[in-house]
Tab-separated table of C-alpha atoms in Angstrom:
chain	number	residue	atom	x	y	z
A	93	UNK	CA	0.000	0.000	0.000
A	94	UNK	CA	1.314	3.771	-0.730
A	95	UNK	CA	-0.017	7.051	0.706
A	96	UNK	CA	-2.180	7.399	-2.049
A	97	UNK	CA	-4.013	3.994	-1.358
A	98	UNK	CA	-4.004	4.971	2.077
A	99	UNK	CA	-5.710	8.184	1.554
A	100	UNK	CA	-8.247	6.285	-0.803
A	101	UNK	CA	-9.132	3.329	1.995
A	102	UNK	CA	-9.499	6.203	4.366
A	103	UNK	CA	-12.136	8.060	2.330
A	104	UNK	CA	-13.776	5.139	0.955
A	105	UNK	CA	-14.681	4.208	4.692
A	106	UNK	CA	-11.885	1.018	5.289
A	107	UNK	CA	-10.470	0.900	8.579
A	108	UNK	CA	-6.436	1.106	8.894
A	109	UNK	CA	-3.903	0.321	11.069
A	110	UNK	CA	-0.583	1.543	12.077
A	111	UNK	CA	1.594	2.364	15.260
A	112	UNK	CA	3.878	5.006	16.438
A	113	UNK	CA	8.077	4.357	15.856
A	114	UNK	CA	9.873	6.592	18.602
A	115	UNK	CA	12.957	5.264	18.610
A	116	UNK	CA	13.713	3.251	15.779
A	117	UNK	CA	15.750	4.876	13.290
A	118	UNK	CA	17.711	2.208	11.849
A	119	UNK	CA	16.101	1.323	8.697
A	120	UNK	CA	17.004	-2.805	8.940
A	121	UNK	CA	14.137	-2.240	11.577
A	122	UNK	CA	11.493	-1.990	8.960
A	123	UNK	CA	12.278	-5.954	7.760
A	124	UNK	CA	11.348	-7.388	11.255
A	125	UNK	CA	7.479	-5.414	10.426
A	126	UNK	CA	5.413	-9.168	10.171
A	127	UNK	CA	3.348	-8.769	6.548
A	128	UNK	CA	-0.237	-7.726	6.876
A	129	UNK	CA	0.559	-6.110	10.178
A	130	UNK	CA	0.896	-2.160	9.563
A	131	UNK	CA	-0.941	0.001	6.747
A	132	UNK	CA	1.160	3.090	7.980
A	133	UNK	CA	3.678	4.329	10.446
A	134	UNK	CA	3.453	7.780	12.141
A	135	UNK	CA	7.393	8.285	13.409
A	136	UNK	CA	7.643	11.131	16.487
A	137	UNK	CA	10.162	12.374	18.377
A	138	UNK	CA	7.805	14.274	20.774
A	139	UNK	CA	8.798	12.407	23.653
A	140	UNK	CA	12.714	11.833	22.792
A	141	UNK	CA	15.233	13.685	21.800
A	142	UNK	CA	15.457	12.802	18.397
A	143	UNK	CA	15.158	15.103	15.435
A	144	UNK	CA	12.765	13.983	12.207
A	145	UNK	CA	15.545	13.848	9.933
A	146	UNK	CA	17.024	10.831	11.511
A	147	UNK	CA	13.392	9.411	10.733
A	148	UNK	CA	14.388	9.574	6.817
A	149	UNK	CA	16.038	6.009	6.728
A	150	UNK	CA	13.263	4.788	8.146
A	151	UNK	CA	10.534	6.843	5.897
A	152	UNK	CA	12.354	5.320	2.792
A	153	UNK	CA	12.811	2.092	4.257
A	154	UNK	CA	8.802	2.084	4.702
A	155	UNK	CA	8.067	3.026	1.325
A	156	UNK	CA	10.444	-0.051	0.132
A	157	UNK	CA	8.165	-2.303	1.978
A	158	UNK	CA	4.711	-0.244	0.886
A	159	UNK	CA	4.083	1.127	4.112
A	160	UNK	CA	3.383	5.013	4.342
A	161	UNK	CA	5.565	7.325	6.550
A	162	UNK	CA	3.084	10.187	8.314
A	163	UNK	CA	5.099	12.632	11.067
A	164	UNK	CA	4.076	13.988	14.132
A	165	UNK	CA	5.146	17.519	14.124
A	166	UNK	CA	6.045	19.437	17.412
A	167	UNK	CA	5.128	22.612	15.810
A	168	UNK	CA	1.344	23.409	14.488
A	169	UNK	CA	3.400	26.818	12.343
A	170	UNK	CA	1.795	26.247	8.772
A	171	UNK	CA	5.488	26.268	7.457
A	172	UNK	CA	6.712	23.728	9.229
A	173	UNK	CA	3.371	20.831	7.737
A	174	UNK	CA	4.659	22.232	4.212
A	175	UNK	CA	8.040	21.383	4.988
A	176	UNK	CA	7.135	18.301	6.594
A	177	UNK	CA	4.496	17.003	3.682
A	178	UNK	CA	7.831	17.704	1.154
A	179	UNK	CA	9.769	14.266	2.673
A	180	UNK	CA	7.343	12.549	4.042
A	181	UNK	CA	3.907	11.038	3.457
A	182	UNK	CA	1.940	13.531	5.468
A	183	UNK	CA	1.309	14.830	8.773
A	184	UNK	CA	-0.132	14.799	12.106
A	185	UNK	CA	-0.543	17.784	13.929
A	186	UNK	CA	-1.076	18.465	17.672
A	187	UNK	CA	-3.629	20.182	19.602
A	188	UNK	CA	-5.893	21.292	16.783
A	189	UNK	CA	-9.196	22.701	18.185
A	190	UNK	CA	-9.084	26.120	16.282
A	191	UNK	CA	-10.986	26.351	13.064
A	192	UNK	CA	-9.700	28.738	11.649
A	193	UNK	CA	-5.930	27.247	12.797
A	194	UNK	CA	-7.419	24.063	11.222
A	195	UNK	CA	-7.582	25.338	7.936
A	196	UNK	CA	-4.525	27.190	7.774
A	197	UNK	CA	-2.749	23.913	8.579
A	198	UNK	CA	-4.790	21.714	6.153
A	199	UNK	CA	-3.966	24.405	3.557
A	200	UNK	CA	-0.315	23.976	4.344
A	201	UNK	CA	-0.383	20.149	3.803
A	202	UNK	CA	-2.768	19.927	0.238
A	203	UNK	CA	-2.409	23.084	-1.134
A	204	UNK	CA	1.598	22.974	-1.199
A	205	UNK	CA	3.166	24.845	-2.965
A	206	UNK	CA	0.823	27.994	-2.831
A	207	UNK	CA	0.528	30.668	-0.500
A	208	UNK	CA	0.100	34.025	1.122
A	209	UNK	CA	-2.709	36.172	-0.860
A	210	UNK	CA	-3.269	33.730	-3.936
A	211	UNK	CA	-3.891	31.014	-1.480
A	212	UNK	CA	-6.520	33.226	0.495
A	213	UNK	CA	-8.174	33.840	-2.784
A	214	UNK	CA	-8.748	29.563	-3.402
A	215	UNK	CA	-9.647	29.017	0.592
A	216	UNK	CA	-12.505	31.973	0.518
A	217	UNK	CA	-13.621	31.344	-2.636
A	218	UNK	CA	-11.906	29.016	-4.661
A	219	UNK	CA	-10.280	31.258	-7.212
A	220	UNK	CA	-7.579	29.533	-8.593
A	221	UNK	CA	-4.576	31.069	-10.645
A	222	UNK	CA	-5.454	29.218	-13.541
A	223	UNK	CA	-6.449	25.453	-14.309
A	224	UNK	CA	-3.072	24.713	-14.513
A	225	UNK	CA	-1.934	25.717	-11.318
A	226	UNK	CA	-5.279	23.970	-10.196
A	227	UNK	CA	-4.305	20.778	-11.633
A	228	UNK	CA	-0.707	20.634	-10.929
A	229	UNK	CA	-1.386	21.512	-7.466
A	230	UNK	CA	-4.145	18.615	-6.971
A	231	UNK	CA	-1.219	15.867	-8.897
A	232	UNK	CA	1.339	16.863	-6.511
A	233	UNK	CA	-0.717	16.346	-3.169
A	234	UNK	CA	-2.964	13.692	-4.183
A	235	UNK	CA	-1.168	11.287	-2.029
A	236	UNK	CA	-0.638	13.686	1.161
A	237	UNK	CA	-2.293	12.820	4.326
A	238	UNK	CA	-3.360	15.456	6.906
A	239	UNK	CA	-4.389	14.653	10.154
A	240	UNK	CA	-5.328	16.644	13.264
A	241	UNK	CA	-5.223	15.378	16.175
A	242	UNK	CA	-8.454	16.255	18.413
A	243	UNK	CA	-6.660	16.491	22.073
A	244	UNK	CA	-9.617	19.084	24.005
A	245	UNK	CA	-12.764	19.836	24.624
A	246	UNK	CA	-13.032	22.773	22.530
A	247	UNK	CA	-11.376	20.814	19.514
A	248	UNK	CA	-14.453	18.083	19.985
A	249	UNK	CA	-16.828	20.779	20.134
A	250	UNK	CA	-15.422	22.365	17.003
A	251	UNK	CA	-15.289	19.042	15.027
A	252	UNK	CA	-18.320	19.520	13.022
A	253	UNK	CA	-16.464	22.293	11.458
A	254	UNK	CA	-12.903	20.767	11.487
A	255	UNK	CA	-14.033	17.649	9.285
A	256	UNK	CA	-15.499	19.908	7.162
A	257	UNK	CA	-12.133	21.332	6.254
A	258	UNK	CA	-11.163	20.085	2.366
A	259	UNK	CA	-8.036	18.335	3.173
A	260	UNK	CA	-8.780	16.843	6.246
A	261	UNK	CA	-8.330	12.636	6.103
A	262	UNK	CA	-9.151	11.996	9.754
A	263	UNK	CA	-9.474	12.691	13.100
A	264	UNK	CA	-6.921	11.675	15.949
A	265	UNK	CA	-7.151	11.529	19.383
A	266	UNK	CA	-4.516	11.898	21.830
A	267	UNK	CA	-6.293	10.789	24.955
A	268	UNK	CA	-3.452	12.206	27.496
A	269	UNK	CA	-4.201	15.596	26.740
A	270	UNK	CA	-7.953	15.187	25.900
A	271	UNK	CA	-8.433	13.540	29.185
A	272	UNK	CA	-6.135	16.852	30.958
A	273	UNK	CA	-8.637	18.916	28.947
A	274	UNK	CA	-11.600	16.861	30.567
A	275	UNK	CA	-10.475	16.831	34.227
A	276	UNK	CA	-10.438	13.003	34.307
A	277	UNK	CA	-6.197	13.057	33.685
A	278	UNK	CA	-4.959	9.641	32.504
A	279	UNK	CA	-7.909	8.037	33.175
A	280	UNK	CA	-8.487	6.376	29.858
A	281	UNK	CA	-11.303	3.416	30.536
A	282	UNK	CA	-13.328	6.509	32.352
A	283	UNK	CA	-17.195	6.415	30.834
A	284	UNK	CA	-16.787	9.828	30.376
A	285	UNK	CA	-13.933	9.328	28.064
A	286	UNK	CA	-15.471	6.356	26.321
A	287	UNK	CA	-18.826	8.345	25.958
A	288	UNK	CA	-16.600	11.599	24.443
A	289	UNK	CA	-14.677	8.890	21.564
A	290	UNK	CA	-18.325	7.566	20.530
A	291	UNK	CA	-19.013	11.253	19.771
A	292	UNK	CA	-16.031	11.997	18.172
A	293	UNK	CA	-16.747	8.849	16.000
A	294	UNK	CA	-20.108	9.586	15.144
A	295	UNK	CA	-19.300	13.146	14.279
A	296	UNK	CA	-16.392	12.050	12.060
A	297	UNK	CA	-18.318	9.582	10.292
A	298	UNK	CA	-20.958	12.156	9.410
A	299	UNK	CA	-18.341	13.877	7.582
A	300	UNK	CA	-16.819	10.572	5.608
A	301	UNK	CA	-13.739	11.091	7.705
A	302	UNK	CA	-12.126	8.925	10.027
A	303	UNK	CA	-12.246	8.755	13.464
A	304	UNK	CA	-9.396	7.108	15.932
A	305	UNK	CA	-7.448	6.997	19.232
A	306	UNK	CA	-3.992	6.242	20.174
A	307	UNK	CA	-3.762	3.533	22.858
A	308	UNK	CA	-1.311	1.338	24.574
A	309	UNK	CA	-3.326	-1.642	25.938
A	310	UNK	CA	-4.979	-4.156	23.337
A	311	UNK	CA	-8.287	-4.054	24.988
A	312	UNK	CA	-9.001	-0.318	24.736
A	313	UNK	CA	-8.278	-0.790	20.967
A	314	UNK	CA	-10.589	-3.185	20.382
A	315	UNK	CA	-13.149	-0.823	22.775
A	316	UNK	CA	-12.693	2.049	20.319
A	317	UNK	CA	-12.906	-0.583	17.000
A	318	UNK	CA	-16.470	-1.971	18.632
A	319	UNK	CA	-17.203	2.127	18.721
A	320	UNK	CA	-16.702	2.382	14.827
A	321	UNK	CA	-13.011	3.780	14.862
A	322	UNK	CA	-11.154	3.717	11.320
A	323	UNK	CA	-8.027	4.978	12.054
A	324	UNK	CA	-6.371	2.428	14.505
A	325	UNK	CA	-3.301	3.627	16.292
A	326	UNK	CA	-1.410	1.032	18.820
A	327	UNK	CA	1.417	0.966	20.885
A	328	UNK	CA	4.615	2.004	19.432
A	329	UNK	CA	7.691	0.516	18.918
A	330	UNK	CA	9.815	0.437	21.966
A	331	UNK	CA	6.533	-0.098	24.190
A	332	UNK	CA	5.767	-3.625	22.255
A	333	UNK	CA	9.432	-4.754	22.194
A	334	UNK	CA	9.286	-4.223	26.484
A	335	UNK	CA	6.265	-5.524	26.654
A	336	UNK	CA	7.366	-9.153	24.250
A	337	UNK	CA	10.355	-9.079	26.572
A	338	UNK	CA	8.309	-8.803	29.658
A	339	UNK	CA	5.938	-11.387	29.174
A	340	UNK	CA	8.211	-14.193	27.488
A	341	UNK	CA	10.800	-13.717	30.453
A	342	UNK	CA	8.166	-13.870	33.392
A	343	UNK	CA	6.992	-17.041	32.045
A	344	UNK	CA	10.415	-18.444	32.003
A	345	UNK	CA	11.431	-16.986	35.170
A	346	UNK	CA	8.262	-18.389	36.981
A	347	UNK	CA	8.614	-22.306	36.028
């Protein structure tokens, strides 16, 4: 599968899966993925100190094996998705909950390369430079992803209007900081929680877009799949090598 066919399943209304890579930057990494595991890989250094360049073996190691590269971005500047969408397969941006922010961003990601005044003209009214510029800008992006991720209660109250946005492929959740923004921190089998991912589901799917959370135990994936999630994100890539390790050694150490 490429981006392209990942941006197609996505719209057409097929569910995907994929996983976070944190640390791995060696790209002999990408042989050990099993086949028919991963549709896509979003790499972030958010919580290392790793920069997204040293991602790049990885990103082209991916694409040798069919597997789409997305990047979490630290930085929601509308610069920084172009630069972003220009090596990799698309993005995934923090903390959206601004509409207006929303667009800006989405803008960045599928309407590379254009921008300042002629690309106000195409957002308010869709006054293009010519049918040229039209068409070569639809080629180019055709197979870049954006993604916001929905991480407070003001970005799930604005959601009608965020999947609205042209551009936008789906909806992620980040249920640390949604759960901060809820008062219920951490707590991520809360009924208030569960109850707030149903909504963002059914609001998503009103819109054709995808709908999906990030989450680290098995069972609260296949929670949010029972829900009607599309956009499955599990785990990442240190977390399941520690967790193999853990449970093969306790068994051994226990008979």
């Amino acid at each position: 599968m490429n981006a392209k066919t990942l941006k197609e399943k996505l719209t057409k209304g097929d569910t995907v899966y994929g996983t976070f890579f944190t640390h791995s930057v060696c790209p002999a990494m990408v042989e050990f993925i099993p086949p028919n595991s991963l549709d896509f890989v979003i790499v972030s250094a958010e919580h290392n100190a790793l920069e997204l360049a040293e991602f790049l073996p990885i990103r082209y190691a991916l694409a040798l094996k069919g597997i789409p590269c997305l990047v979490r971005t630290h930085s929601r500047d509308p610069s920084d998705v172009s630069k972003v969408c220009d090596s990799f397969d698309g993005v995934v941006v923090p903390y959206v909950e601004d509409v207006q922010e929303a667009k800006e961003l989405a803008a960045a990601a599928v309407y590379r390369p254009l921008k300042g005044a002629r690309l106000n003209t195409v957002l308010s009214g869709g006054k293009w430079p010519s049918k040229q510029s039209e068409a070569y800008i639809a080629k180019k992006n055709e197979s870049t992803l954006f993604i916001p991720m929905i991480e407070s209660v003001p970005a799930v109250e604005n959601l009608d209007e965020i999947c609205s946005i042209p551009g936008v492929n789906a909806a992620f959740v980040g249920p640390g900081d949604l759960t901060c923004s809820m008062g219920i921190p951490g707590e991520y089998d809360h009924p208030d929680l569960i109850a707030m991912m149903q909504r963002i589901i059914d609001t998503a799917d009103r819109h054709h877009v995808a709908a999906g959370c990030w989450y680290g135990e098995r069972r609260q994936v296949v929670r949010t799949l029972r829900q009607g999630a599309r956009l499955v994100v599990y785990s990442n890539d240190s977390a399941m090598l520690g967790q193999a390790m853990q449970s093969a050694y306790s068994e051994f150490r226990n008979i």
